Tab-separated table of C-alpha atoms in Angstrom:
chain	number	residue	atom	x	y	z
V	1	UNK	CA	73.179	153.693	155.170
V	2	UNK	CA	72.119	155.186	151.864
V	3	UNK	CA	69.652	153.208	149.849
V	4	UNK	CA	66.716	153.788	147.361
V	5	UNK	CA	64.533	151.017	148.685
V	6	UNK	CA	64.674	147.490	150.267
V	7	UNK	CA	62.467	144.493	149.760
V	8	UNK	CA	61.880	142.119	152.587
V	9	UNK	CA	62.388	139.165	152.795
V	10	UNK	CA	65.302	139.211	150.442
V	11	UNK	CA	65.620	136.091	148.295
V	12	UNK	CA	63.243	133.755	150.143
V	13	UNK	CA	63.165	129.933	149.575
V	14	UNK	CA	59.592	128.533	149.569
V	15	UNK	CA	57.865	125.472	149.012
V	16	UNK	CA	55.275	125.114	146.144
V	17	UNK	CA	51.915	126.103	147.299
V	18	UNK	CA	53.139	128.564	149.996
V	19	UNK	CA	52.080	132.208	150.304
V	20	UNK	CA	54.307	135.223	150.601
V	21	UNK	CA	53.999	138.722	151.783
V	22	UNK	CA	56.798	140.915	150.751
V	23	UNK	CA	57.330	144.764	151.577
V	24	UNK	CA	59.120	147.584	149.670
V	25	UNK	CA	60.517	150.217	152.067
V	26	UNK	CA	61.437	153.506	150.620
V	27	UNK	CA	64.267	155.675	151.383
V	28	UNK	CA	62.999	159.050	152.887
V	29	UNK	CA	65.233	160.931	150.725
V	30	UNK	CA	63.226	159.889	147.614
V	31	UNK	CA	60.265	162.003	148.589
V	32	UNK	CA	57.824	159.274	147.130
V	33	UNK	CA	54.646	157.901	148.685
V	34	UNK	CA	54.066	154.171	148.828
V	35	UNK	CA	50.753	154.481	147.189
V	36	UNK	CA	52.480	155.516	143.856
V	37	UNK	CA	54.441	152.194	143.639
V	38	UNK	CA	53.808	148.908	141.881
V	39	UNK	CA	55.070	145.391	141.747
V	40	UNK	CA	56.162	143.088	138.736
V	41	UNK	CA	56.913	139.266	138.929
V	42	UNK	CA	59.168	138.187	136.094
V	43	UNK	CA	58.332	141.320	134.196
V	44	UNK	CA	54.602	140.963	134.617
V	45	UNK	CA	52.684	143.632	136.746
V	46	UNK	CA	50.863	142.296	139.678
V	47	UNK	CA	47.251	143.220	140.405
V	48	UNK	CA	46.751	146.195	142.685
V	49	UNK	CA	44.193	144.180	144.746
V	50	UNK	CA	47.266	142.211	146.160
V	51	UNK	CA	48.861	145.495	147.440
V	52	UNK	CA	48.787	147.008	150.904
V	53	UNK	CA	49.986	150.523	151.855
V	54	UNK	CA	51.554	149.807	155.332
V	55	UNK	CA	52.769	153.397	155.752
V	56	UNK	CA	53.650	156.297	153.526
V	57	UNK	CA	57.210	154.639	152.950
V	58	UNK	CA	56.120	150.925	152.832
V	59	UNK	CA	54.119	149.018	150.211
V	60	UNK	CA	53.463	145.350	150.728
V	61	UNK	CA	52.251	142.596	148.186
V	62	UNK	CA	50.802	139.251	148.995
V	63	UNK	CA	51.120	136.280	146.653
V	64	UNK	CA	49.136	133.048	147.215
V	65	UNK	CA	49.748	129.450	146.264
V	66	UNK	CA	53.030	130.170	144.516
V	67	UNK	CA	53.850	127.743	141.649
V	68	UNK	CA	57.434	126.413	141.140
V	69	UNK	CA	60.018	128.928	140.005
V	70	UNK	CA	60.230	129.286	136.206
V	71	UNK	CA	63.947	129.531	136.385
V	72	UNK	CA	66.825	128.171	138.624
V	73	UNK	CA	68.148	131.405	139.053
V	74	UNK	CA	64.959	132.442	140.928
V	75	UNK	CA	61.851	134.488	140.010
V	76	UNK	CA	62.326	138.174	139.919
V	77	UNK	CA	60.087	140.228	142.275
V	78	UNK	CA	60.565	143.939	141.660
V	79	UNK	CA	59.362	147.028	143.300
V	80	UNK	CA	58.840	149.897	140.777
V	81	UNK	CA	58.302	153.805	141.031
V	82	UNK	CA	55.218	155.321	139.288
V	83	UNK	CA	57.520	156.113	136.306
V	84	UNK	CA	58.460	152.425	136.056
V	85	UNK	CA	61.994	152.613	137.176
V	86	UNK	CA	63.232	149.901	139.301
V	87	UNK	CA	63.709	150.685	143.125
V	88	UNK	CA	64.440	147.226	144.533
V	89	UNK	CA	64.364	143.703	143.660
V	90	UNK	CA	64.318	140.177	145.209
V	91	UNK	CA	64.623	136.562	143.906
V	92	UNK	CA	61.889	134.011	144.801
V	93	UNK	CA	63.043	130.343	144.967
V	94	UNK	CA	59.824	128.223	144.954
V	95	UNK	CA	60.200	124.259	144.765
V	96	UNK	CA	60.222	121.185	146.640
V	97	UNK	CA	62.947	119.450	148.820
V	98	UNK	CA	64.595	116.687	146.670
V	99	UNK	CA	63.364	113.183	147.018
V	100	UNK	CA	65.954	110.338	147.185
V	101	UNK	CA	67.788	109.555	143.960
V	102	UNK	CA	66.882	106.101	142.314
V	103	UNK	CA	68.082	103.692	139.880
V	104	UNK	CA	71.758	103.923	140.682
V	105	UNK	CA	73.882	101.849	138.437
V	106	UNK	CA	77.606	101.533	137.521
V	107	UNK	CA	79.918	100.009	135.102
V	108	UNK	CA	83.690	99.658	134.789
V	109	UNK	CA	85.457	100.018	131.400
V	110	UNK	CA	88.296	97.294	131.267
V	111	UNK	CA	88.538	97.324	135.177
V	112	UNK	CA	90.394	100.717	134.795
V	113	UNK	CA	87.648	103.239	135.822
V	114	UNK	CA	84.029	103.440	137.180
V	115	UNK	CA	81.134	105.356	135.711
V	116	UNK	CA	77.785	105.689	137.680
V	117	UNK	CA	74.417	107.067	136.837
V	118	UNK	CA	71.082	107.766	138.554
V	119	UNK	CA	67.732	109.259	138.152
V	120	UNK	CA	66.036	112.017	140.223
V	121	UNK	CA	63.465	110.988	142.662
V	122	UNK	CA	60.857	113.773	142.032
V	123	UNK	CA	59.905	116.829	140.234
V	124	UNK	CA	61.214	119.458	142.717
V	125	UNK	CA	64.685	119.436	141.031
V	126	UNK	CA	63.281	121.261	138.065
V	127	UNK	CA	62.367	124.310	140.175
V	128	UNK	CA	65.182	124.799	142.717
V	129	UNK	CA	68.900	123.966	141.767
V	130	UNK	CA	69.673	120.734	143.459
V	131	UNK	CA	73.240	119.468	143.988
V	132	UNK	CA	74.042	115.854	143.605
V	133	UNK	CA	77.067	114.251	145.143
V	134	UNK	CA	78.192	110.733	144.528
V	135	UNK	CA	80.032	109.090	147.253
V	136	UNK	CA	81.731	105.729	147.625
V	137	UNK	CA	84.081	103.728	150.004
V	138	UNK	CA	85.361	100.244	150.199
V	139	UNK	CA	82.731	98.054	152.114
V	140	UNK	CA	85.025	96.931	155.001
V	141	UNK	CA	87.689	99.561	155.191
V	142	UNK	CA	88.898	102.788	153.676
V	143	UNK	CA	87.449	106.291	153.970
V	144	UNK	CA	84.543	107.850	152.322
V	145	UNK	CA	85.376	109.621	148.903
V	146	UNK	CA	83.400	111.870	146.581
V	147	UNK	CA	83.439	111.784	142.818
V	148	UNK	CA	84.461	114.922	141.141
V	149	UNK	CA	83.884	114.440	137.373
V	150	UNK	CA	80.172	115.051	136.829
V	151	UNK	CA	78.375	115.026	133.606
V	152	UNK	CA	76.455	117.936	132.038
V	153	UNK	CA	73.267	118.283	129.798
V	154	UNK	CA	71.617	115.065	129.323
V	155	UNK	CA	74.349	113.218	131.270
V	156	UNK	CA	74.172	115.590	134.272
V	157	UNK	CA	72.997	112.766	136.581
V	158	UNK	CA	76.212	110.812	136.200
V	159	UNK	CA	79.726	110.775	137.524
V	160	UNK	CA	83.051	109.385	136.316
V	161	UNK	CA	85.812	107.963	138.561
V	162	UNK	CA	88.966	107.757	136.286
V	163	UNK	CA	91.371	105.668	138.334
V	164	UNK	CA	92.493	104.023	141.484
V	165	UNK	CA	89.691	101.377	141.365
V	166	UNK	CA	90.195	98.503	143.648
V	167	UNK	CA	89.586	94.896	142.690
V	168	UNK	CA	88.416	91.957	144.667
V	169	UNK	CA	86.745	94.214	147.372
V	170	UNK	CA	83.149	95.329	147.106
V	171	UNK	CA	82.351	99.078	147.098
V	172	UNK	CA	79.498	100.989	148.673
V	173	UNK	CA	78.136	103.635	146.479
V	174	UNK	CA	75.334	106.149	147.170
V	175	UNK	CA	74.173	109.567	145.888
V	176	UNK	CA	73.129	112.433	148.166
V	177	UNK	CA	70.869	115.324	146.880
V	178	UNK	CA	70.626	118.710	148.533
V	179	UNK	CA	68.918	122.077	147.847
V	180	UNK	CA	67.834	125.062	149.827
V	181	UNK	CA	64.659	123.196	151.129
V	182	UNK	CA	66.297	119.891	152.420
V	183	UNK	CA	68.322	116.773	151.399
V	184	UNK	CA	67.790	113.145	150.503
V	185	UNK	CA	70.050	110.150	150.116
V	186	UNK	CA	69.616	107.203	147.828
V	187	UNK	CA	69.867	103.622	148.881
V	188	UNK	CA	73.384	102.197	149.250
V	189	UNK	CA	74.432	100.097	146.279
V	190	UNK	CA	77.144	97.447	146.964
V	191	UNK	CA	78.971	96.093	143.908
V	192	UNK	CA	82.141	94.427	142.969
V	193	UNK	CA	84.040	95.963	140.068
V	194	UNK	CA	84.518	92.696	138.566
V	195	UNK	CA	80.677	92.180	138.231
V	196	UNK	CA	80.016	95.403	136.272
V	197	UNK	CA	83.006	95.232	133.707
V	198	UNK	CA	82.394	96.215	130.050
V	199	UNK	CA	85.054	96.493	127.402
V	200	UNK	CA	85.642	98.548	124.281
V	201	UNK	CA	83.919	97.219	121.102
V	202	UNK	CA	85.857	94.712	119.078
V	203	UNK	CA	88.346	96.034	116.760
V	204	UNK	CA	89.267	95.429	113.179
V	205	UNK	CA	85.932	94.019	112.116
V	206	UNK	CA	86.200	92.701	108.590
V	207	UNK	CA	83.488	91.072	106.427
V	208	UNK	CA	84.427	89.231	103.225
V	209	UNK	CA	82.892	86.717	100.658
V	210	UNK	CA	83.047	82.947	100.968
V	211	UNK	CA	84.466	82.173	97.481
V	212	UNK	CA	81.761	82.256	94.927
V	213	UNK	CA	79.010	81.355	97.444
V	214	UNK	CA	76.270	83.785	96.905
V	215	UNK	CA	74.507	83.421	100.218
V	216	UNK	CA	77.436	83.567	102.870
V	217	UNK	CA	79.744	86.094	104.247
V	218	UNK	CA	82.579	85.594	106.843
V	219	UNK	CA	83.189	87.998	109.667
V	220	UNK	CA	86.244	88.305	111.536
V	221	UNK	CA	87.580	90.675	114.374
V	222	UNK	CA	90.188	91.320	117.002
V	223	UNK	CA	89.645	90.949	120.704
V	224	UNK	CA	89.775	94.294	122.553
V	225	UNK	CA	93.156	94.945	123.677
V	226	UNK	CA	92.027	94.996	127.381
V	227	UNK	CA	91.286	91.210	127.139
V	228	UNK	CA	94.962	90.662	126.822
V	229	UNK	CA	95.853	92.556	129.961
V	230	UNK	CA	93.505	90.863	132.369
V	231	UNK	CA	92.684	87.186	132.718
V	232	UNK	CA	89.205	86.716	131.722
V	233	UNK	CA	87.165	85.317	128.750
V	234	UNK	CA	84.746	86.776	126.433
V	235	UNK	CA	81.822	86.017	124.430
V	236	UNK	CA	80.769	87.821	121.302
V	237	UNK	CA	77.571	88.701	119.526
V	238	UNK	CA	76.932	89.672	115.922
V	239	UNK	CA	74.175	91.506	114.254
V	240	UNK	CA	73.561	92.294	110.594
V	241	UNK	CA	70.994	93.957	108.416
V	242	UNK	CA	70.177	94.605	104.757
V	243	UNK	CA	71.413	97.892	103.430
V	244	UNK	CA	67.953	99.149	102.915
V	245	UNK	CA	66.475	97.883	106.196
V	246	UNK	CA	66.458	99.078	109.819
V	247	UNK	CA	65.803	95.476	111.262
V	248	UNK	CA	68.827	93.820	112.781
V	249	UNK	CA	69.164	90.061	112.937
V	250	UNK	CA	71.246	88.882	115.857
V	251	UNK	CA	73.538	85.829	116.053
V	252	UNK	CA	73.762	84.926	119.815
V	253	UNK	CA	75.761	81.532	119.542
V	254	UNK	CA	79.223	82.823	118.602
V	255	UNK	CA	80.757	81.984	121.943
V	256	UNK	CA	84.374	83.190	122.403
V	257	UNK	CA	85.360	82.724	118.675
V	258	UNK	CA	86.757	85.786	116.774
V	259	UNK	CA	85.182	84.776	113.489
V	260	UNK	CA	81.806	83.373	112.180
V	261	UNK	CA	80.184	82.365	109.006
V	262	UNK	CA	76.760	84.106	108.099
V	263	UNK	CA	74.710	81.701	105.876
V	264	UNK	CA	71.176	81.974	104.168
V	265	UNK	CA	71.847	85.513	102.988
V	266	UNK	CA	70.448	87.068	99.794
V	267	UNK	CA	72.626	86.992	96.745
V	268	UNK	CA	73.869	90.149	95.259
V	269	UNK	CA	72.896	92.218	98.381
V	270	UNK	CA	74.842	94.725	100.646
V	271	UNK	CA	74.862	93.837	104.311
V	272	UNK	CA	75.912	95.900	107.290
V	273	UNK	CA	77.565	93.990	110.181
V	274	UNK	CA	78.466	94.930	113.881
V	275	UNK	CA	80.065	92.915	116.614
V	276	UNK	CA	80.133	93.519	120.445
V	277	UNK	CA	81.781	91.819	123.478
V	278	UNK	CA	80.781	90.670	126.941
V	279	UNK	CA	83.558	89.725	129.490
V	280	UNK	CA	82.746	86.656	131.319
V	281	UNK	CA	84.383	84.596	134.036
V	282	UNK	CA	86.754	87.435	135.254
V	283	UNK	CA	89.225	86.252	137.707
V	284	UNK	CA	86.790	83.343	138.562
V	285	UNK	CA	83.807	85.648	138.916
V	286	UNK	CA	80.469	83.806	138.375
V	287	UNK	CA	78.613	86.827	136.850
V	288	UNK	CA	78.760	87.945	133.400
V	289	UNK	CA	79.965	91.342	132.499
V	290	UNK	CA	78.078	93.976	130.575
V	291	UNK	CA	77.849	94.096	126.916
V	292	UNK	CA	80.096	96.674	125.073
V	293	UNK	CA	78.829	99.133	122.515
V	294	UNK	CA	78.362	97.767	119.039
V	295	UNK	CA	81.564	98.110	116.772
V	296	UNK	CA	81.195	100.743	113.827
V	297	UNK	CA	79.137	99.122	111.080
V	298	UNK	CA	81.142	97.195	108.340
V	299	UNK	CA	79.596	96.754	104.837
V	300	UNK	CA	79.994	93.877	102.404
V	301	UNK	CA	78.110	92.444	99.572
V	302	UNK	CA	77.225	88.827	98.743
V	303	UNK	CA	77.993	87.685	95.191
V	304	UNK	CA	75.242	87.993	92.487
V	305	UNK	CA	73.487	84.708	91.786
V	306	UNK	CA	74.215	82.992	88.465
V	307	UNK	CA	70.732	82.245	88.106
V	308	UNK	CA	69.772	85.916	88.468
V	309	UNK	CA	72.302	86.726	85.800
V	310	UNK	CA	71.227	84.127	83.227
V	311	UNK	CA	68.121	86.029	82.241
V	312	UNK	CA	65.340	84.322	80.368
V	313	UNK	CA	67.546	81.283	79.735
V	314	UNK	CA	66.841	80.472	83.467
V	315	UNK	CA	64.529	77.560	83.770
V	316	UNK	CA	60.876	78.332	84.617
V	317	UNK	CA	59.380	76.894	87.864
V	318	UNK	CA	57.198	74.683	85.850
V	319	UNK	CA	60.046	73.176	83.975
V	320	UNK	CA	62.076	72.212	87.083
V	321	UNK	CA	61.922	68.500	88.243
V	322	UNK	CA	59.479	68.462	91.197
V	323	UNK	CA	61.276	65.644	92.946
V	324	UNK	CA	64.660	67.352	92.873
V	325	UNK	CA	63.117	70.706	93.914
V	326	UNK	CA	61.568	68.980	96.918
V	327	UNK	CA	64.771	67.318	97.865
V	328	UNK	CA	66.640	70.524	97.690
V	329	UNK	CA	64.200	72.330	99.877
V	330	UNK	CA	64.355	69.444	102.530
V	331	UNK	CA	68.207	69.704	102.239
V	332	UNK	CA	68.495	73.410	102.639
V	333	UNK	CA	66.079	73.287	105.522
V	334	UNK	CA	68.110	70.682	107.343
V	335	UNK	CA	71.387	72.605	106.558
V	336	UNK	CA	70.130	75.969	107.801
V	337	UNK	CA	68.585	74.504	110.878
V	338	UNK	CA	71.749	72.627	111.944
V	339	UNK	CA	74.481	74.948	110.306
V	340	UNK	CA	73.197	78.258	111.534
V	341	UNK	CA	75.936	80.279	113.163
V	342	UNK	CA	79.384	78.718	113.452
V	343	UNK	CA	79.059	74.989	113.128
V	344	UNK	CA	82.214	74.081	111.072
V	345	UNK	CA	81.300	70.547	109.749
V	346	UNK	CA	77.893	71.471	108.689
V	347	UNK	CA	79.043	74.551	106.982
V	348	UNK	CA	81.690	72.575	104.920
V	349	UNK	CA	79.110	70.046	103.913
V	350	UNK	CA	76.708	73.035	102.886
V	351	UNK	CA	79.661	74.593	100.876
V	352	UNK	CA	80.316	71.448	99.019
V	353	UNK	CA	76.611	71.235	98.111
V	354	UNK	CA	76.530	74.881	96.994
V	355	UNK	CA	79.659	74.520	94.787
V	356	UNK	CA	78.412	71.326	93.216
V	357	UNK	CA	75.025	72.976	92.506
V	358	UNK	CA	76.329	76.089	90.861
V	359	UNK	CA	78.940	74.250	88.762
V	360	UNK	CA	76.198	71.845	87.657
V	361	UNK	CA	73.837	74.430	86.741
V	362	UNK	CA	76.469	76.486	84.762
V	363	UNK	CA	77.394	73.267	82.995
V	364	UNK	CA	73.884	72.601	82.047
V	365	UNK	CA	73.329	76.174	80.932
V	366	UNK	CA	76.358	75.809	78.496
V	367	UNK	CA	75.249	72.492	77.227
V	368	UNK	CA	71.775	73.800	76.608
V	369	UNK	CA	73.197	76.807	74.613
V	370	UNK	CA	75.379	74.594	72.364
V	371	UNK	CA	72.447	72.390	71.539
V	372	UNK	CA	70.129	75.234	70.447
V	373	UNK	CA	69.089	75.421	66.955
V	374	UNK	CA	69.662	78.925	65.077
V	375	UNK	CA	66.251	80.528	65.605
V	376	UNK	CA	65.187	84.044	66.301
V	377	UNK	CA	63.540	82.565	69.457
V	378	UNK	CA	66.944	81.259	70.873
V	379	UNK	CA	66.493	82.462	74.435
V	380	UNK	CA	62.955	81.247	74.889
V	381	UNK	CA	63.855	77.698	73.301
V	382	UNK	CA	66.465	76.940	76.093
V	383	UNK	CA	65.345	74.219	78.382
V	384	UNK	CA	67.251	73.047	81.345
V	385	UNK	CA	66.116	69.704	82.834
């Protein structure tokens, strides 16, 4: 056997906090003495106080209280000749055995597949490469299977089962973690596919104005196609926000309708609207499903208020009739309390009130303008009772 030098032990696996004594054995043909050698760890020269000359051809080094490996490929322990050339090398794997994975959760998109994710059980996985294997089987029969399509990057603790999902029979699912220092298994999760179903977001979301009403928008959407393939109902949720705001307002009481009226909005304002879906009552299941992702935002604007456009001819607050103003405030408060969301009868009554109010206001403005005397102060002279 012809060699330059050999490090022993070669590529050891150690727990964090362990000590290691490694030796570099020279080939007799080199004509070198062990006392002329030196060691490096990840490119940094180790202190000579940690060396020991075992013989003329063997130099050892002792490392105490090892920290976790800085790289999953192993830390590089290298033996050098006096001129710096590399004579031999070894990789140190220093870490911890894996702890059992936790927080195993799964969801099925449209009952066609199954996606599961979990969290690591401890810090050891950051030092030694740990393999995770998702396993599953039908609870009462069937053989154990392994998931094959694992995520990467931020999604590395996840796995996707694309097909052959059984309905009406519970699954048992668990994750096994193994590395060179040991193994651990998560708790077994038992689930029925029908209890973890989600869908694609609602499609064809459209937002439109409600005639000339300056404080309302109508939202319409289509059910996800999958709802037509399987027999289950769905409930919807809407959220909307102002164009220049990050705060969403959520409408929870939409139910299983595919349209809804948003009331009490600001006139002349752009709104962004999204809709999502939750399948419920799947084949008689008592549990609700999982909310889908939100649909892509759809934008629409409310009409500009005629009062805003009338400029200085608009009545001043002190000129308004206090009794009418109080009654309007009470009426609007009642309407918004009882007609919020999708109550059809209340919305119709509110629509009639708003149309009458806007027409009445417009008519009064026109009458007021016709009755104004010719004066350079025409605008300030207008009065609307």
